[in-house]
Coordinates of C-alpha atoms and ligand atoms in Angstrom, one line a residue:
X1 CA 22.0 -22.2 11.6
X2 CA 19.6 -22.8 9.1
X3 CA 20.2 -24.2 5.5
X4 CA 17.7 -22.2 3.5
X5 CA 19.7 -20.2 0.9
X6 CA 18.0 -16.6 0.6
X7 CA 15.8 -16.3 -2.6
X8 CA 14.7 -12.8 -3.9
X9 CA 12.3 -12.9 -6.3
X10 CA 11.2 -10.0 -8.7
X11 CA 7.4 -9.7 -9.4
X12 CA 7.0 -6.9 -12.3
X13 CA 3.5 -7.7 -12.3
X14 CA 1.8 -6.0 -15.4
X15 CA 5.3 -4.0 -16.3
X16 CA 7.9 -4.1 -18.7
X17 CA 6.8 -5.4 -22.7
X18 CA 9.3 -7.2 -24.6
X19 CA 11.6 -3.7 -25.2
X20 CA 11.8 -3.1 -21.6
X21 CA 11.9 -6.6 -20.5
X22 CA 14.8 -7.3 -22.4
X23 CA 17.2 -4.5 -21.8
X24 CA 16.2 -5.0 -18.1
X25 CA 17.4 -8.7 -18.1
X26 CA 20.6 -8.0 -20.1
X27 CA 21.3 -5.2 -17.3
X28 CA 20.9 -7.7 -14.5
X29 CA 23.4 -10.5 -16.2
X30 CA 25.9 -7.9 -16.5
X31 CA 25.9 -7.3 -12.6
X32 CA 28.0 -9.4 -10.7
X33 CA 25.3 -11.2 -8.7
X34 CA 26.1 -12.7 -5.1
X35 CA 25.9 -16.4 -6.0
X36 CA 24.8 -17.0 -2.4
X37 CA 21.7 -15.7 -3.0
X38 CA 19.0 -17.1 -5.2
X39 CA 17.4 -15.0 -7.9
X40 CA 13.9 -15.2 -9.9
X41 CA 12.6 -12.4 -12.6
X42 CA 8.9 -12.7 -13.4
X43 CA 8.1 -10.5 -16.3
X44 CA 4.6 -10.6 -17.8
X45 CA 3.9 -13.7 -19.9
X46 CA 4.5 -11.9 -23.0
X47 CA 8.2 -11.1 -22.1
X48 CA 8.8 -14.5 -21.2
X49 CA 10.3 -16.0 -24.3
X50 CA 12.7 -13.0 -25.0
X51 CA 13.6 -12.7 -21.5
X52 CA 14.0 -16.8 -21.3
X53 CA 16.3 -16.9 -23.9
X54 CA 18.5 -14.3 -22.8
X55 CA 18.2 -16.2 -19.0
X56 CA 18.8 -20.0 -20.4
X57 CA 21.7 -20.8 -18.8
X58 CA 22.6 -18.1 -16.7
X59 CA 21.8 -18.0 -12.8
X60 CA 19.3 -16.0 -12.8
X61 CA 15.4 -18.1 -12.5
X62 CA 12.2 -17.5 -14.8
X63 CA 9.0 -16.9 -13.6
X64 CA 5.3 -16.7 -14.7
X65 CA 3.2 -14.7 -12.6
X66 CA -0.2 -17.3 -12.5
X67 CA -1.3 -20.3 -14.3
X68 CA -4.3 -22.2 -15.0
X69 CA -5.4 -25.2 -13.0
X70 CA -6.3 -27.2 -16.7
X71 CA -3.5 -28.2 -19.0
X72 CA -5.5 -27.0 -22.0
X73 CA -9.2 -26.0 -23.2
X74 CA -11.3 -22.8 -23.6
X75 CA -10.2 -20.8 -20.5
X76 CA -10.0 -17.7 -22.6
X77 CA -7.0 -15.5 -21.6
X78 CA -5.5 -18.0 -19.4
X79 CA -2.2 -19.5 -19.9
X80 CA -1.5 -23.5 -19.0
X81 CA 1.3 -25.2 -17.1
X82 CA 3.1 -26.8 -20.2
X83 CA 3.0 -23.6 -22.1
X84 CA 5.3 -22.2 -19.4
X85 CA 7.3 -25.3 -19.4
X86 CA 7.8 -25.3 -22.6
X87 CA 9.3 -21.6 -22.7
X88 CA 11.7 -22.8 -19.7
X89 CA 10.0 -21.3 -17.1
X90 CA 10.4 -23.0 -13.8
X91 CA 9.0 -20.6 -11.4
X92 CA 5.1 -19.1 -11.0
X93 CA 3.8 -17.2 -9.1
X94 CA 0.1 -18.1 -7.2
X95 CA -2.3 -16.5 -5.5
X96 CA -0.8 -13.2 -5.4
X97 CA -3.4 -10.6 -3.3
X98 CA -4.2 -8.9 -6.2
X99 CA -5.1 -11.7 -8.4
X100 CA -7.4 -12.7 -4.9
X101 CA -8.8 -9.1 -4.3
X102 CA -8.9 -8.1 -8.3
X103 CA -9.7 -11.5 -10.0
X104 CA -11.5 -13.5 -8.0
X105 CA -8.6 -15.9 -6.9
X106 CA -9.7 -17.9 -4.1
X107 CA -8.2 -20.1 -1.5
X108 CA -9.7 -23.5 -3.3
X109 CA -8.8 -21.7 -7.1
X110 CA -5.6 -20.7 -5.9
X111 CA -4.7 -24.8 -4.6
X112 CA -6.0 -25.9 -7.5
X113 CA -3.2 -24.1 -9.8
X114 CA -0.3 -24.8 -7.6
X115 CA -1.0 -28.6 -7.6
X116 CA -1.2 -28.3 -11.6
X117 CA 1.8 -25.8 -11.9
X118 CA 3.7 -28.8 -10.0
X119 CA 2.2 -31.6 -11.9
X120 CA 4.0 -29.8 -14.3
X121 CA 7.4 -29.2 -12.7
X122 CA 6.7 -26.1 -12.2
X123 CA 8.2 -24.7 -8.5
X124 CA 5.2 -22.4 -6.8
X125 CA 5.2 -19.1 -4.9
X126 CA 2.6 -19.3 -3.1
X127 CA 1.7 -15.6 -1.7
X128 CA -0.7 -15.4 1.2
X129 CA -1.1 -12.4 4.0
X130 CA -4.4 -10.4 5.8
X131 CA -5.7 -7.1 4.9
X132 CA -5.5 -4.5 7.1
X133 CA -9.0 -4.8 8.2
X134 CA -7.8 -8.6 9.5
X135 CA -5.0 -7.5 11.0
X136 CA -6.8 -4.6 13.0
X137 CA -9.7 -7.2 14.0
X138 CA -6.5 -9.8 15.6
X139 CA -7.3 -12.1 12.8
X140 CA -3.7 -12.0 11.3
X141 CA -3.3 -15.6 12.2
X142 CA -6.6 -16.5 11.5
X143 CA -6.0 -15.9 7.7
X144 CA -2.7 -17.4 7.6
X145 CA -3.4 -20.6 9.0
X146 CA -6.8 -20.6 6.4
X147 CA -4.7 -19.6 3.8
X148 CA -2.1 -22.0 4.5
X149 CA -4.6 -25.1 4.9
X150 CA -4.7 -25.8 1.1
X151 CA -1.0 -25.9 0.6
X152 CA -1.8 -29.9 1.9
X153 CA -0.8 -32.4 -0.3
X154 CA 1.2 -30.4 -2.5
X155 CA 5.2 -31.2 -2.9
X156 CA 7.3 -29.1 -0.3
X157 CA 10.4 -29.4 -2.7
X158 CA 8.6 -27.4 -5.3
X159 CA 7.3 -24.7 -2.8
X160 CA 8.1 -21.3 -2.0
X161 CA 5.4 -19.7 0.3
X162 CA 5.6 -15.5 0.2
X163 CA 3.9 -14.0 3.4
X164 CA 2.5 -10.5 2.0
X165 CA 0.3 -8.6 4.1
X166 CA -2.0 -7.1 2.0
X167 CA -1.4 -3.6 3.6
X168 CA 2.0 -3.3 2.8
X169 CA 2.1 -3.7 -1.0
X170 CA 2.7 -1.4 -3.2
X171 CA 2.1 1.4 0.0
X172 CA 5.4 2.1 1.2
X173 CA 4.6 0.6 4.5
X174 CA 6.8 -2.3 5.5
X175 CA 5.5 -4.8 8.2
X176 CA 8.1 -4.4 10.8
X177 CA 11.1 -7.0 11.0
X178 CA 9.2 -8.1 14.2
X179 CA 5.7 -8.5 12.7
X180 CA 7.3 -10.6 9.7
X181 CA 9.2 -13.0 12.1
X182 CA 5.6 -13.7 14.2
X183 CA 4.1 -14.4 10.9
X184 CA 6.7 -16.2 9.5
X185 CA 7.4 -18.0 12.5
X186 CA 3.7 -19.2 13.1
X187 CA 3.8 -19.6 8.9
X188 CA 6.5 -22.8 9.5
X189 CA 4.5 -24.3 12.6
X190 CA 1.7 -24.5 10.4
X191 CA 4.2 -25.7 7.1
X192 CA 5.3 -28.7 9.9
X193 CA 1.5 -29.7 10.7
X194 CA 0.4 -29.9 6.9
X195 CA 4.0 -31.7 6.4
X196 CA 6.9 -32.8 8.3
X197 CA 9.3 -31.0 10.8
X198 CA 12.1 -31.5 7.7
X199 CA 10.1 -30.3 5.3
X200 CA 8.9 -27.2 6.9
X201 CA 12.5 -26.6 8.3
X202 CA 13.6 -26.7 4.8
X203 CA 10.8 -24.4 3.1
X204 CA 11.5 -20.4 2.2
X205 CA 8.9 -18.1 3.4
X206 CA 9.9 -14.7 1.6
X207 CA 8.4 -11.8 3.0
X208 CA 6.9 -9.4 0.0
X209 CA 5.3 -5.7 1.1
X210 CA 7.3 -2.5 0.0
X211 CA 10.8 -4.0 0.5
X212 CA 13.6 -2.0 -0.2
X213 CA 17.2 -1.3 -0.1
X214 CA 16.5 0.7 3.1
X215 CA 14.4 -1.6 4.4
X216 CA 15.6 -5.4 3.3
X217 CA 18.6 -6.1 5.8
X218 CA 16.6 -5.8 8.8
X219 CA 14.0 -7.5 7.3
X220 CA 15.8 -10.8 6.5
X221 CA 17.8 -10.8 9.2
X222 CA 15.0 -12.3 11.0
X223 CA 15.4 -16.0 11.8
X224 CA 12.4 -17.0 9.1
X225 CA 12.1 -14.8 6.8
X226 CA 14.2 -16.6 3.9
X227 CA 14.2 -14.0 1.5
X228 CA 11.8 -11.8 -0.6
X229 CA 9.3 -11.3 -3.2
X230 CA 9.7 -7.7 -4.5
X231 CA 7.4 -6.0 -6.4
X232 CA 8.3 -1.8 -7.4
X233 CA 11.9 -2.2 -6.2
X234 CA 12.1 -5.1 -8.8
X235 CA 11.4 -2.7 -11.5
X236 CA 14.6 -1.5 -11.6
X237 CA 18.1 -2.8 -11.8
X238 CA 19.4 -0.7 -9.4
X239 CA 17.4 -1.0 -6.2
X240 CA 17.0 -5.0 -7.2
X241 CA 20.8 -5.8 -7.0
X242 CA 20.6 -3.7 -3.9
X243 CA 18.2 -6.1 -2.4
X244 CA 20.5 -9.1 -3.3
X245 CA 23.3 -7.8 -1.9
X246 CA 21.7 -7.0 1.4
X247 CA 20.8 -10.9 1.4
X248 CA 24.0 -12.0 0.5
X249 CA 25.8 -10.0 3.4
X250 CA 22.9 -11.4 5.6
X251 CA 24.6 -15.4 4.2
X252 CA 28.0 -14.6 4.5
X253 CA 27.6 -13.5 8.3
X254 CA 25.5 -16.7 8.8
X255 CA 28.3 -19.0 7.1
X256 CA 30.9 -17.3 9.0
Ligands
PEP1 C1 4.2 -7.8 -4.5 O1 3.3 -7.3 -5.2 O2 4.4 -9.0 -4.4 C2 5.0 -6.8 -3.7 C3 5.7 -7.2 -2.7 O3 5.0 -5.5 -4.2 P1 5.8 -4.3 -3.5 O4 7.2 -4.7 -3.3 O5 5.7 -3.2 -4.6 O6 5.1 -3.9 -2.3

C-alpha cells in the first residue's frame, strides 16, 4: 500500500482578481474538506496576498503559478522566490505547458526556477507531458524521460511532479486511467534513476488534463497517479470539492 497522501491542486491560471479570488477561498474554508486529502489553490499572483491571508492557518496550501530563477534584478514582469515567501506561499507551480508552448519556457529555464523556488523553501510542481503530435509519433516516453532529466539534483522532499499531456488540457479529453498509469509508472522508474528507490517511492506524480468529477475516481485509482493538478474544474467550488472527495474515498478504501 503506498504512503503518498493524495494532493489536488487547483491551477486557476490567469482567472479570478482579488474579488473573485477572495469569495472563492472563503467558499472553499466553509466546505468540510476530507483531511485525508491534501489541498493547494494557485490564484494569479495578484490574488495571492488576499487569498494568503484568508488561508494562513487553515488546511488549505498557497500556490504561485511560476517564478523567476534570480532572487532579484531587472526581469521585468517576473516575480522572485522571496517575494512569494514572504506572502506565505509555499507552493509554485513550474513549467506548466503553456508557459513552455506560450512563453518560451524550456527544459534548462524551467530547472533553473525549481532549483531557486527550493533554495527558497519553496515546494515545486513540476508539470511535464508530450503533445499530441509526440504521442502519435511513439515518442510519449521519449519526452518524459527528457523532461524528467533536469529534475537531477533538485530536493525530492520539495517536489511534486504533474504529468500533463499536452493534448488533454483545457480540451475535455482525459488520458485514459490506463495511459496515465504507463506514464506515471515509467514517470517513478525514471524519479528512482535521478534519485533513490525511497525517494521516488515517496514522490506524488498528479495527473493534470481535463479532470473532473466524472472523470477523477477512475483516474486516481491507479496505483501512481497520486492525485491532481486541475485546471477549469478548479474554477469553481463546486466541481473542486467534488474532486477531493473522490480522492478521499479513493484513501479511505486504501487505509481500510
Ligand atoms: C492545467 O492547466 O494544469 C490543467 C490540468 O487544466 P485542465 O484541468 O483545464 O485541463
Amino acid at each position: 500500500m503506498s504512503t503518498r497522501r493524495f494532493l489536488i491542486a487547483g491551477n486557476w491560471k490567469m482567472n479570478h482578481g482579488v474579488a473573485d479570488a477572495t469569495a472563492l477561498v472563503e467558499r472553499l474554508l466553509q466546505q468540510d474538506l476530507p483531511s485525508a486529502v491534501d489541498v493547494v489553490v494557485c490564484p494569479p499572483f495578484v490574488s495571492l496576498p488576499a487569498t494568503a491571508m484568508l488561508l494562513t492557518g487553515s488546511r488549505i496550501g498557497l500556490g504561485a503559478q511560476n517564478v523567476h530563477s534570480e532572487t532579484q534584478g531587472a526581469f521585468t514582469g517576473e516575480v522572485a522566490a522571496p517575494m512569494l515567501a514572504e506572502l506565505g506561499v509555499e507552493w509554485v507551480i513550474i513549467g506548466h505547458s503553456e508557459r513552455r508552448a506560450m512563453f518560451g519556457e524550456s527544459d534548462a529555464t524551467a530547472a533553473a526556477r525549481a532549483r531557486r523556488a527550493q533554495e527558497e523553501g519553496l515546494t515545486v510542481i513540476f508539470c511535464l507531458g508530450e503533445t499530441l503530435a509526440e504521442r502519435e509519433a511513439e515518442q510519449t516516453l521519449d519526452v518524459i524521460r527528457r523532461q524528467a532529466s533536469v529534475l537531477a539534483g533538485l530536493d525530492p522532499a520539495r517536489l511534486v511532479v504533474a504529468y500533463e499531456p499536452v493534448w488533454a488540457i483545457g480540451t475535455g479529453i482525459t488520458a485514459t486511467p490506463e495511459q496515465a498509469q504507463e506514464a506515471h509508472r515509467f514517470l517513478r522508474t525514471e524519479l528512482a534513476g535521478l534519485f533513490d528507490d525511497n525517494a521516488a517511492g515517496a514522490l506524488r506524480i498528479l495527473y493534470g488534463g481535463s479532470l473532473k468529477p466524472a472523470n477523477a475516481a477512475e483516474t486516481l485509482s491507479q496505483p501512481d497517479v497520486d492525485g491532481g493538478l486541475i485546471g477549469g474544474a478548479s474554477l469553481d467550488v463546486e466541481p473542486f470539492s467534488a474532486i477531493i472527495r473522490a480522492a478521499a474515498v479513493l484513501a479511505a478504501g486504501e487505509s481500510s
